Tab-separated table of C-alpha atoms in Angstrom:
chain	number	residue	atom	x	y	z
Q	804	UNK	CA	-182.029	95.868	-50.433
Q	805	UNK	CA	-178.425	96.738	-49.688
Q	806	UNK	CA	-176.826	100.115	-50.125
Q	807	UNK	CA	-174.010	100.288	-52.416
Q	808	UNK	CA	-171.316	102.871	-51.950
Q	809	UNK	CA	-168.013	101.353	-52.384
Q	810	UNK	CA	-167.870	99.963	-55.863
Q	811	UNK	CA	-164.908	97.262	-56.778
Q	812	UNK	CA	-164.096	97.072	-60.536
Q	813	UNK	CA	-162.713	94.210	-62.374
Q	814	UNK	CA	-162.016	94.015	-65.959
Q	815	UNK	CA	-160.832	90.718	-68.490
Q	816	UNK	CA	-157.556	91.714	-69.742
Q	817	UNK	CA	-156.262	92.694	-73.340
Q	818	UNK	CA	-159.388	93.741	-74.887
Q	819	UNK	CA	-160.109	96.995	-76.521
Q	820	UNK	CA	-164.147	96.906	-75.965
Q	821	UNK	CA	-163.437	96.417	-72.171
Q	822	UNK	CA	-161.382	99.461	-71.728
Q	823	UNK	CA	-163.890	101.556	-73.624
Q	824	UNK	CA	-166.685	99.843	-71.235
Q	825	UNK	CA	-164.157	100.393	-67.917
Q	826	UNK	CA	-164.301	103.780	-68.780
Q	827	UNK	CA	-167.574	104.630	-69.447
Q	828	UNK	CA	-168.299	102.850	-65.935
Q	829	UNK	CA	-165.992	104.544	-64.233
Q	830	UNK	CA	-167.359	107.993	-65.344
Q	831	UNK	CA	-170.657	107.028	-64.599
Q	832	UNK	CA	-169.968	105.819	-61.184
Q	833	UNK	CA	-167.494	108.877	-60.103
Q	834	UNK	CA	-170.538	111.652	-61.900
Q	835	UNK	CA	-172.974	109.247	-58.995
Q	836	UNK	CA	-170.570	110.200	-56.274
Q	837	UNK	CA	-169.723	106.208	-56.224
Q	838	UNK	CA	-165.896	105.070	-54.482
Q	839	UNK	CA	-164.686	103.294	-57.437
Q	840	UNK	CA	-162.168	100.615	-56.202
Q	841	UNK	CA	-160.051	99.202	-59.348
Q	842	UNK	CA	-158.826	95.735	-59.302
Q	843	UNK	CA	-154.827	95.673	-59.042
Q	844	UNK	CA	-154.233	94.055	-62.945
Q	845	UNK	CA	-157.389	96.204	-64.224
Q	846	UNK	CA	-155.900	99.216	-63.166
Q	847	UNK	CA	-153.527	98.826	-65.481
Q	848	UNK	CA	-155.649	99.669	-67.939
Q	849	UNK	CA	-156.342	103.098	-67.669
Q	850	UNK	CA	-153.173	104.763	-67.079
Q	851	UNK	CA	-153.770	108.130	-64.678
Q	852	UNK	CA	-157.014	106.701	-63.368
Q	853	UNK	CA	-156.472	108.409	-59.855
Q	854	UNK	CA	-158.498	105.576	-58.319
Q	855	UNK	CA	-157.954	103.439	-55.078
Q	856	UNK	CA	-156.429	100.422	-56.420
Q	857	UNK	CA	-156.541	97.121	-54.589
Q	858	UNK	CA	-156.117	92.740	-54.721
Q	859	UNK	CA	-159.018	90.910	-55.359
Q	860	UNK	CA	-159.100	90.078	-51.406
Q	861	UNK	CA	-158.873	93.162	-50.466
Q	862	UNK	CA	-161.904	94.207	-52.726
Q	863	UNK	CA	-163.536	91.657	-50.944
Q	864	UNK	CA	-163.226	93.070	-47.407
Q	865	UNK	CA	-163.699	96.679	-48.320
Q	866	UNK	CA	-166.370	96.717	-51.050
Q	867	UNK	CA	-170.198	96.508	-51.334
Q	868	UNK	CA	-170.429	95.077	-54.714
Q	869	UNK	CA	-168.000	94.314	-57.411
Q	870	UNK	CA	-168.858	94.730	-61.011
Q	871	UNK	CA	-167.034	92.611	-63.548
Q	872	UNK	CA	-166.223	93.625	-67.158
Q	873	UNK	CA	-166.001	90.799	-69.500
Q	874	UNK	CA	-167.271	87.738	-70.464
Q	875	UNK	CA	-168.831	84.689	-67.864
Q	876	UNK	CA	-164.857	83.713	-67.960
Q	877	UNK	CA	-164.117	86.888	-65.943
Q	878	UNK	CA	-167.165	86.552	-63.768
Q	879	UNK	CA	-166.145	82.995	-62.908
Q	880	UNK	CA	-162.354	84.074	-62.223
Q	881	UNK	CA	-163.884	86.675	-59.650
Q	882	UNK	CA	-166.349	84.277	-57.983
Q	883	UNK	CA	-163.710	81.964	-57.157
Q	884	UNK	CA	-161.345	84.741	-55.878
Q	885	UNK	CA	-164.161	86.281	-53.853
Q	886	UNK	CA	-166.709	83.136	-52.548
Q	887	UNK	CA	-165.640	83.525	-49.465
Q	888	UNK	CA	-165.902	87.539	-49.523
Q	889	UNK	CA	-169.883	86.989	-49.505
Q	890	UNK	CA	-169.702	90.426	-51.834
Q	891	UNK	CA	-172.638	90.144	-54.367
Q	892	UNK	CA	-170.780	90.707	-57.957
Q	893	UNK	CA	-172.995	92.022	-60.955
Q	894	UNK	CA	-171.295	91.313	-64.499
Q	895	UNK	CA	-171.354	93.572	-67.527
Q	896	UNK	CA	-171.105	91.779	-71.111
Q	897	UNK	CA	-167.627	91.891	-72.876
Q	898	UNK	CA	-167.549	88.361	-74.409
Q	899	UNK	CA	-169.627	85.728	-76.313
Q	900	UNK	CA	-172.645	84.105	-74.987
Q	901	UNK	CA	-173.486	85.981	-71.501
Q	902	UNK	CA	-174.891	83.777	-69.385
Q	903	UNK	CA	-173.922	85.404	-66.478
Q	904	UNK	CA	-172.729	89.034	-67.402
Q	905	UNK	CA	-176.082	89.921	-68.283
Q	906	UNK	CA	-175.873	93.158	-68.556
Q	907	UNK	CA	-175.259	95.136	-71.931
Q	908	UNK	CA	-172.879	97.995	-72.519
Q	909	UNK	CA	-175.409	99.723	-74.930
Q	910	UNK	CA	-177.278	100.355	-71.376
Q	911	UNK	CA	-174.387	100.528	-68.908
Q	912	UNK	CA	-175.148	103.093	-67.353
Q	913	UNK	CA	-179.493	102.886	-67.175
Q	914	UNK	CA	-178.878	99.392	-66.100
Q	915	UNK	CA	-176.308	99.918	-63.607
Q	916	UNK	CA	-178.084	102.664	-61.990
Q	917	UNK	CA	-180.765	100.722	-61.479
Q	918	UNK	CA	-179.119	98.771	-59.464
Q	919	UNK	CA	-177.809	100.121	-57.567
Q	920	UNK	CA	-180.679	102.006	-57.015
Q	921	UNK	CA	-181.822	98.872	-55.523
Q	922	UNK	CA	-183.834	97.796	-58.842
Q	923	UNK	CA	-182.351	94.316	-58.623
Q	924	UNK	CA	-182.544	90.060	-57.712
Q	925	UNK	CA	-179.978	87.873	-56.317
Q	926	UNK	CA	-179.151	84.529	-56.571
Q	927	UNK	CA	-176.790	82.135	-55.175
Q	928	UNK	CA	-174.830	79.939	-56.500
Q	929	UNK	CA	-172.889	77.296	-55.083
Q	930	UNK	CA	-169.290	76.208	-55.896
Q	931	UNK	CA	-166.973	72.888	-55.965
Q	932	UNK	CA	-163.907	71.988	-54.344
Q	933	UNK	CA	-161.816	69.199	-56.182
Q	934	UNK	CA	-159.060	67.477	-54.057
Q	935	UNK	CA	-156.903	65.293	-56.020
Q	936	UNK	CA	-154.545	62.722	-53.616
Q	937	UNK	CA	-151.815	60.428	-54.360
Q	938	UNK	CA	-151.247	57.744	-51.603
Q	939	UNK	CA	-152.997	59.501	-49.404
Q	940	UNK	CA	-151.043	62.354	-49.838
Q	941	UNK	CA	-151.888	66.160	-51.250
Q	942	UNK	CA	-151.250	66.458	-54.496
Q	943	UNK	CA	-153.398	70.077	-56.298
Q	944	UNK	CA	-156.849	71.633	-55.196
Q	945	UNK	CA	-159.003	73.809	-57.379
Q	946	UNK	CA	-162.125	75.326	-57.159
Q	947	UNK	CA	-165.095	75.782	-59.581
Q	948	UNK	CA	-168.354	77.611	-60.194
Q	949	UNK	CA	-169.368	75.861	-63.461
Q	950	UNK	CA	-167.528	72.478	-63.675
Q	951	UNK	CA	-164.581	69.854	-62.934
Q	952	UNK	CA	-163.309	68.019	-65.215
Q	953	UNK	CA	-161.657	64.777	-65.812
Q	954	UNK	CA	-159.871	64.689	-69.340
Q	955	UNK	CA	-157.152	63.108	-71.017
Q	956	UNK	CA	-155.064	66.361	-71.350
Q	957	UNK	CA	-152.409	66.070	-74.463
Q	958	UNK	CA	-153.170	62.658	-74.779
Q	959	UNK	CA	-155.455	60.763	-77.452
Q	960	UNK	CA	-156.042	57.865	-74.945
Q	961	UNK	CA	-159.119	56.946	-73.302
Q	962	UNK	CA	-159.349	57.383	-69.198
Q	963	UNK	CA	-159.820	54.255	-67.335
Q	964	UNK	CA	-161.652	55.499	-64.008
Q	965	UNK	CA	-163.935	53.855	-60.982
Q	966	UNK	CA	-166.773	56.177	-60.081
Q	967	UNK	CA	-168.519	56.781	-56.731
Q	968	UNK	CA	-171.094	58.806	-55.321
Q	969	UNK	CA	-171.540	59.135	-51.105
Q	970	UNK	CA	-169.368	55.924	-51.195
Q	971	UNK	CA	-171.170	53.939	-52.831
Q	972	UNK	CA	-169.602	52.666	-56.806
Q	973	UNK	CA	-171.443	53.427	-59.039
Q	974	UNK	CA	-169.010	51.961	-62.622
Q	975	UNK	CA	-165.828	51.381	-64.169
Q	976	UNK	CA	-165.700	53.927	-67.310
Q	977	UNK	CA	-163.664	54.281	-70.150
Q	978	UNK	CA	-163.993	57.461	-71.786
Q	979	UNK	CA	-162.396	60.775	-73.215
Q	980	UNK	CA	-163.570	61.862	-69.358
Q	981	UNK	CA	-166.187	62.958	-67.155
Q	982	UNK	CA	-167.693	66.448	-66.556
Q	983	UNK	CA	-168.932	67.356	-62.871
Q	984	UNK	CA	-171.044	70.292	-63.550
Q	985	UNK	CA	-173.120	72.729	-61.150
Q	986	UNK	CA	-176.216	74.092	-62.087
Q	987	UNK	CA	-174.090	77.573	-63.352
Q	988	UNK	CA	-172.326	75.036	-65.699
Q	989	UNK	CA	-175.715	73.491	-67.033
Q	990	UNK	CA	-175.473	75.626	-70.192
Q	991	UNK	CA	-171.771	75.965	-70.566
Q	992	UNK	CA	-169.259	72.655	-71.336
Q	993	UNK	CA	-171.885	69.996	-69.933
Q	994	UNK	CA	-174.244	71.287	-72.132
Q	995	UNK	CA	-172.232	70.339	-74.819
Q	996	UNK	CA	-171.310	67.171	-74.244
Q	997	UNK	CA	-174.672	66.288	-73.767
Q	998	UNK	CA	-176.063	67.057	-70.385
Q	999	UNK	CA	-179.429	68.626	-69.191
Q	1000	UNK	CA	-179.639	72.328	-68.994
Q	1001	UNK	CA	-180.313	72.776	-64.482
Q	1002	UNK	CA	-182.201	75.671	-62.897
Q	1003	UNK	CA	-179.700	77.986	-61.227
Q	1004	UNK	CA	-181.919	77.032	-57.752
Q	1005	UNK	CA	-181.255	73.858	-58.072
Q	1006	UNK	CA	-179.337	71.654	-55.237
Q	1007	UNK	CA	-177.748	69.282	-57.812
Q	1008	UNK	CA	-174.823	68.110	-59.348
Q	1009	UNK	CA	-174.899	66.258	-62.544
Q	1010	UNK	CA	-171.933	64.106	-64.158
Q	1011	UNK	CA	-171.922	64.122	-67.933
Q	1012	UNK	CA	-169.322	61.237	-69.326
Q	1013	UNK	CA	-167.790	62.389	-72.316
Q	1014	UNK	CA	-167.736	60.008	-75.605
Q	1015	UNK	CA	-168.035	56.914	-73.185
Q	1016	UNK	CA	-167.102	53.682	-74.764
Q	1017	UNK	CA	-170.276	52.509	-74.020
Q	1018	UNK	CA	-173.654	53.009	-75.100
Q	1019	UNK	CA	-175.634	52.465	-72.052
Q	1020	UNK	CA	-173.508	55.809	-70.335
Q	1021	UNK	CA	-175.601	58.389	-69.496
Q	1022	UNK	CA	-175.746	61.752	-67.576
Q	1023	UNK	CA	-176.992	61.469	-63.808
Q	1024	UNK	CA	-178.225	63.847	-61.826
Q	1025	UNK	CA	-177.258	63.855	-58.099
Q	1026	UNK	CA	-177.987	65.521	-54.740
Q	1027	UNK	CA	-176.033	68.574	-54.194
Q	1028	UNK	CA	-174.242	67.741	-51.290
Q	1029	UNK	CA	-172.971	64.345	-52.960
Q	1030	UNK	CA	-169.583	63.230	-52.614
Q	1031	UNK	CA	-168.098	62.511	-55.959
Q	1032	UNK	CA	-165.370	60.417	-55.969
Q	1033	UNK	CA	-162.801	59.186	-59.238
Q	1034	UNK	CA	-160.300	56.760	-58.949
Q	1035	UNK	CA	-157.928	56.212	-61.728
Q	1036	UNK	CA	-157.315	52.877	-63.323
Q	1037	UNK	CA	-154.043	51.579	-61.991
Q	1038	UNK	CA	-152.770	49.935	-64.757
Q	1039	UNK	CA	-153.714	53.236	-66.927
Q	1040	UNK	CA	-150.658	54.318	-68.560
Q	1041	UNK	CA	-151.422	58.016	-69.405
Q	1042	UNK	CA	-151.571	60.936	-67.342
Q	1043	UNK	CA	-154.910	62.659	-67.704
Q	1044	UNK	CA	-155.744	66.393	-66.138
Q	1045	UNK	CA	-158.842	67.336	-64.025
Q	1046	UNK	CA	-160.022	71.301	-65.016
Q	1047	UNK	CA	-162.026	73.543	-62.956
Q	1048	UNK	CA	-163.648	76.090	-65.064
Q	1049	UNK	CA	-161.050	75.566	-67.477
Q	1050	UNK	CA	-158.342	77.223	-65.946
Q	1051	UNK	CA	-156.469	75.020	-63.556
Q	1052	UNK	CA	-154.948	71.532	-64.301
Q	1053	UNK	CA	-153.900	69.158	-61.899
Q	1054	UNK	CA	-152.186	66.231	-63.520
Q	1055	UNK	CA	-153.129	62.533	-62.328
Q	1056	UNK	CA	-151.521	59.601	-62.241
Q	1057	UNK	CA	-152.875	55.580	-62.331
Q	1058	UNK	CA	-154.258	54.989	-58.797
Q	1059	UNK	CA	-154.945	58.648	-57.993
Q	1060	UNK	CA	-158.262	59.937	-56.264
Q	1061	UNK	CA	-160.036	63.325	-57.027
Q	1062	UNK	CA	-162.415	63.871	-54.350
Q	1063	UNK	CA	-165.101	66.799	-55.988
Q	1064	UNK	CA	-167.652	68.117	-52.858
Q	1065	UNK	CA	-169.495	71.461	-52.496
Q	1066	UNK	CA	-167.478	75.124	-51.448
Q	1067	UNK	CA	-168.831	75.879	-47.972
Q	1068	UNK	CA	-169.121	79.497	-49.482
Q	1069	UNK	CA	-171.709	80.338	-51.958
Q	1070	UNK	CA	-171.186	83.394	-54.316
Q	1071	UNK	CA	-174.188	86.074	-54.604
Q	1072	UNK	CA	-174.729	86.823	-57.853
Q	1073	UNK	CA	-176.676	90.661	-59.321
Q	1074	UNK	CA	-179.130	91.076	-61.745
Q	1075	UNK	CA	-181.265	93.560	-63.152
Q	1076	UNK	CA	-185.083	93.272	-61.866
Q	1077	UNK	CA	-186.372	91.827	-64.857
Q	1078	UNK	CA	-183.934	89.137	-65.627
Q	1079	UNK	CA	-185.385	85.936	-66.272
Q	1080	UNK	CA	-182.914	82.330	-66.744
Q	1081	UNK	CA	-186.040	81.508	-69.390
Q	1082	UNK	CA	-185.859	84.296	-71.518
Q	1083	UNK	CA	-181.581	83.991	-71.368
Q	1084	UNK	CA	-182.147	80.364	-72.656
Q	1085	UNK	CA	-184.582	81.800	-75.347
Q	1086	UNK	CA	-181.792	83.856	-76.578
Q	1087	UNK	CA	-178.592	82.875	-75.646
Q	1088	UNK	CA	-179.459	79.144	-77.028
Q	1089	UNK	CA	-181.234	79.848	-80.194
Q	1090	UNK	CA	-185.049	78.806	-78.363
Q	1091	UNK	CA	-188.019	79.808	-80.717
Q	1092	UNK	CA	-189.609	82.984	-79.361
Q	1093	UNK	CA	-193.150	82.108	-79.874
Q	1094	UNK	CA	-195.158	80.065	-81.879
Q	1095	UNK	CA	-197.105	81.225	-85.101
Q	1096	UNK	CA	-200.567	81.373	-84.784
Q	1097	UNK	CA	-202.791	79.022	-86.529
């Protein structure tokens, strides 16, 4: 297990329950004789911090192991910012479901400690890369650790779009869109609209269509290091958007390709020891506990 000594700190923005939680974490970590590193923005949250402050890239060259405040939004902002980093990043619970920041601030500080007293698992997860070309020609990149989407934007029109996989076509669609979803993204947006919940260890991509005008459309599941590629109808006369992880739009035009492939980098996600993706499921998605005796 790795020693941690150089601790980055990121925190979601504009919420009252994160600053509480930033500073109970930063107390705990400074009483530990921890280097607390605060993220640039987070920083300027708690006004007379004395802390080394520093960019998200930076974190990544200097730190050990970043711990995000927030909810799976904030985790997913910092594993796109710090893939390439290879920095394992452990996530604390400030939002709704918690798929990913897994750890409670009731027990911050015995869970932390933990830890980073080497008490832990890792995982990795991988990432995608959607290139979006016009002509041939550059037109936005984004990157995502649950999904990429295809959607119609501000408009109420369906998307006219070819589909292939490796090369090979696979159908002409209309729909509301499609959904290119990692494993992470099983249980978020895909999940949803329909798609199978994935094992984090999975090597898969799946592609959920959403409200196709078809009956026959269904979900497929495909090898990890597939090349997805949309083209959009050319005689479509809207302007739809492809998301990653609901942050970045790129807009798209009739004859444009988005090109969606696996990050080269992989992002190492923390746990406690006894975390278990079951037992999440079980709680963060209603699943019975147990089953009554007979």
């Amino acid at each position: 297990m790795e020693q941690f000594r150089n601790i980055g700190v990121i925190g979601r923005m504009g919420s009252v329950q994160v600053v509480e939680t930033l500073r109970q974490l930063k107390a705990y970590l400074l009483d530990e004789n921890y280097q607390v590193i605060l993220e640039q923005d987070t920083a300027t949250m708690l006004p007379g911090h004395g802390l080394q402050v520093a960019s998200k890239k930076l974190i990544g060259e200097i730190c050990d192991l970043v711990i995000v405040v927030g909810g799976d939004g904030s985790l997913l902002g910092a594993a796109r910012d710090l893939a390439k980093a290879k920095i394992p990043i452990l996530g604390v619970n400030r939002g709704r479901l918690g798929f990913l920041t897994d750890i409670a601030p009731s027990e911050l500080e015995e869970r932390v400690g933990r830890v980073l007293q080497g008490e832990y698992i890792e995982e990795s997860r991988f990432l995608l890369d959607a290139h979006a070309t016009r002509d041939e020609h550059p037109l936005g990149f984004g990157t995502a650790l649950n999904d990429v989407v295809l959607h119609p934007g501000k408009s109420t029109r369906m998307i006219g779009f070819d589909l292939y996989i490796d090369g090979h076509f696979v159908y002409t669609q209309r729909s509301d869109g499609l959904i290119v979803s990692t494993p992470t993204g099983s249980t978020a947006y895909s999940l949803s609209a329909g798609g199978p919940i994935m094992h984090p260890k999975l090597d898969a991509i799946v592609l959920v269509p959403m409200f196709p005008h078809t009956l026959s459309s269904r979900p497929i599941v495909v090898d990890g290091k597939s090349e997805i590629k949309l083209i959009i109808d050319r005689t479509h006369e809207a302007y739809p958007q492809i998301s990653c992880d609901g942050q970045m739009d790129i807009s798209c035009g009739p004859g444009d390709v988005i090109r969606i492939t696996k990050k080269p980098f992989k992002i190492r996600l923390i746990h406690p020891k006894d975390h278990n993706f079951y037992a999440t499921c079980r709680e963060k998605l209603g699943w019975a506990s147990n089953i009554a005796a007979s």
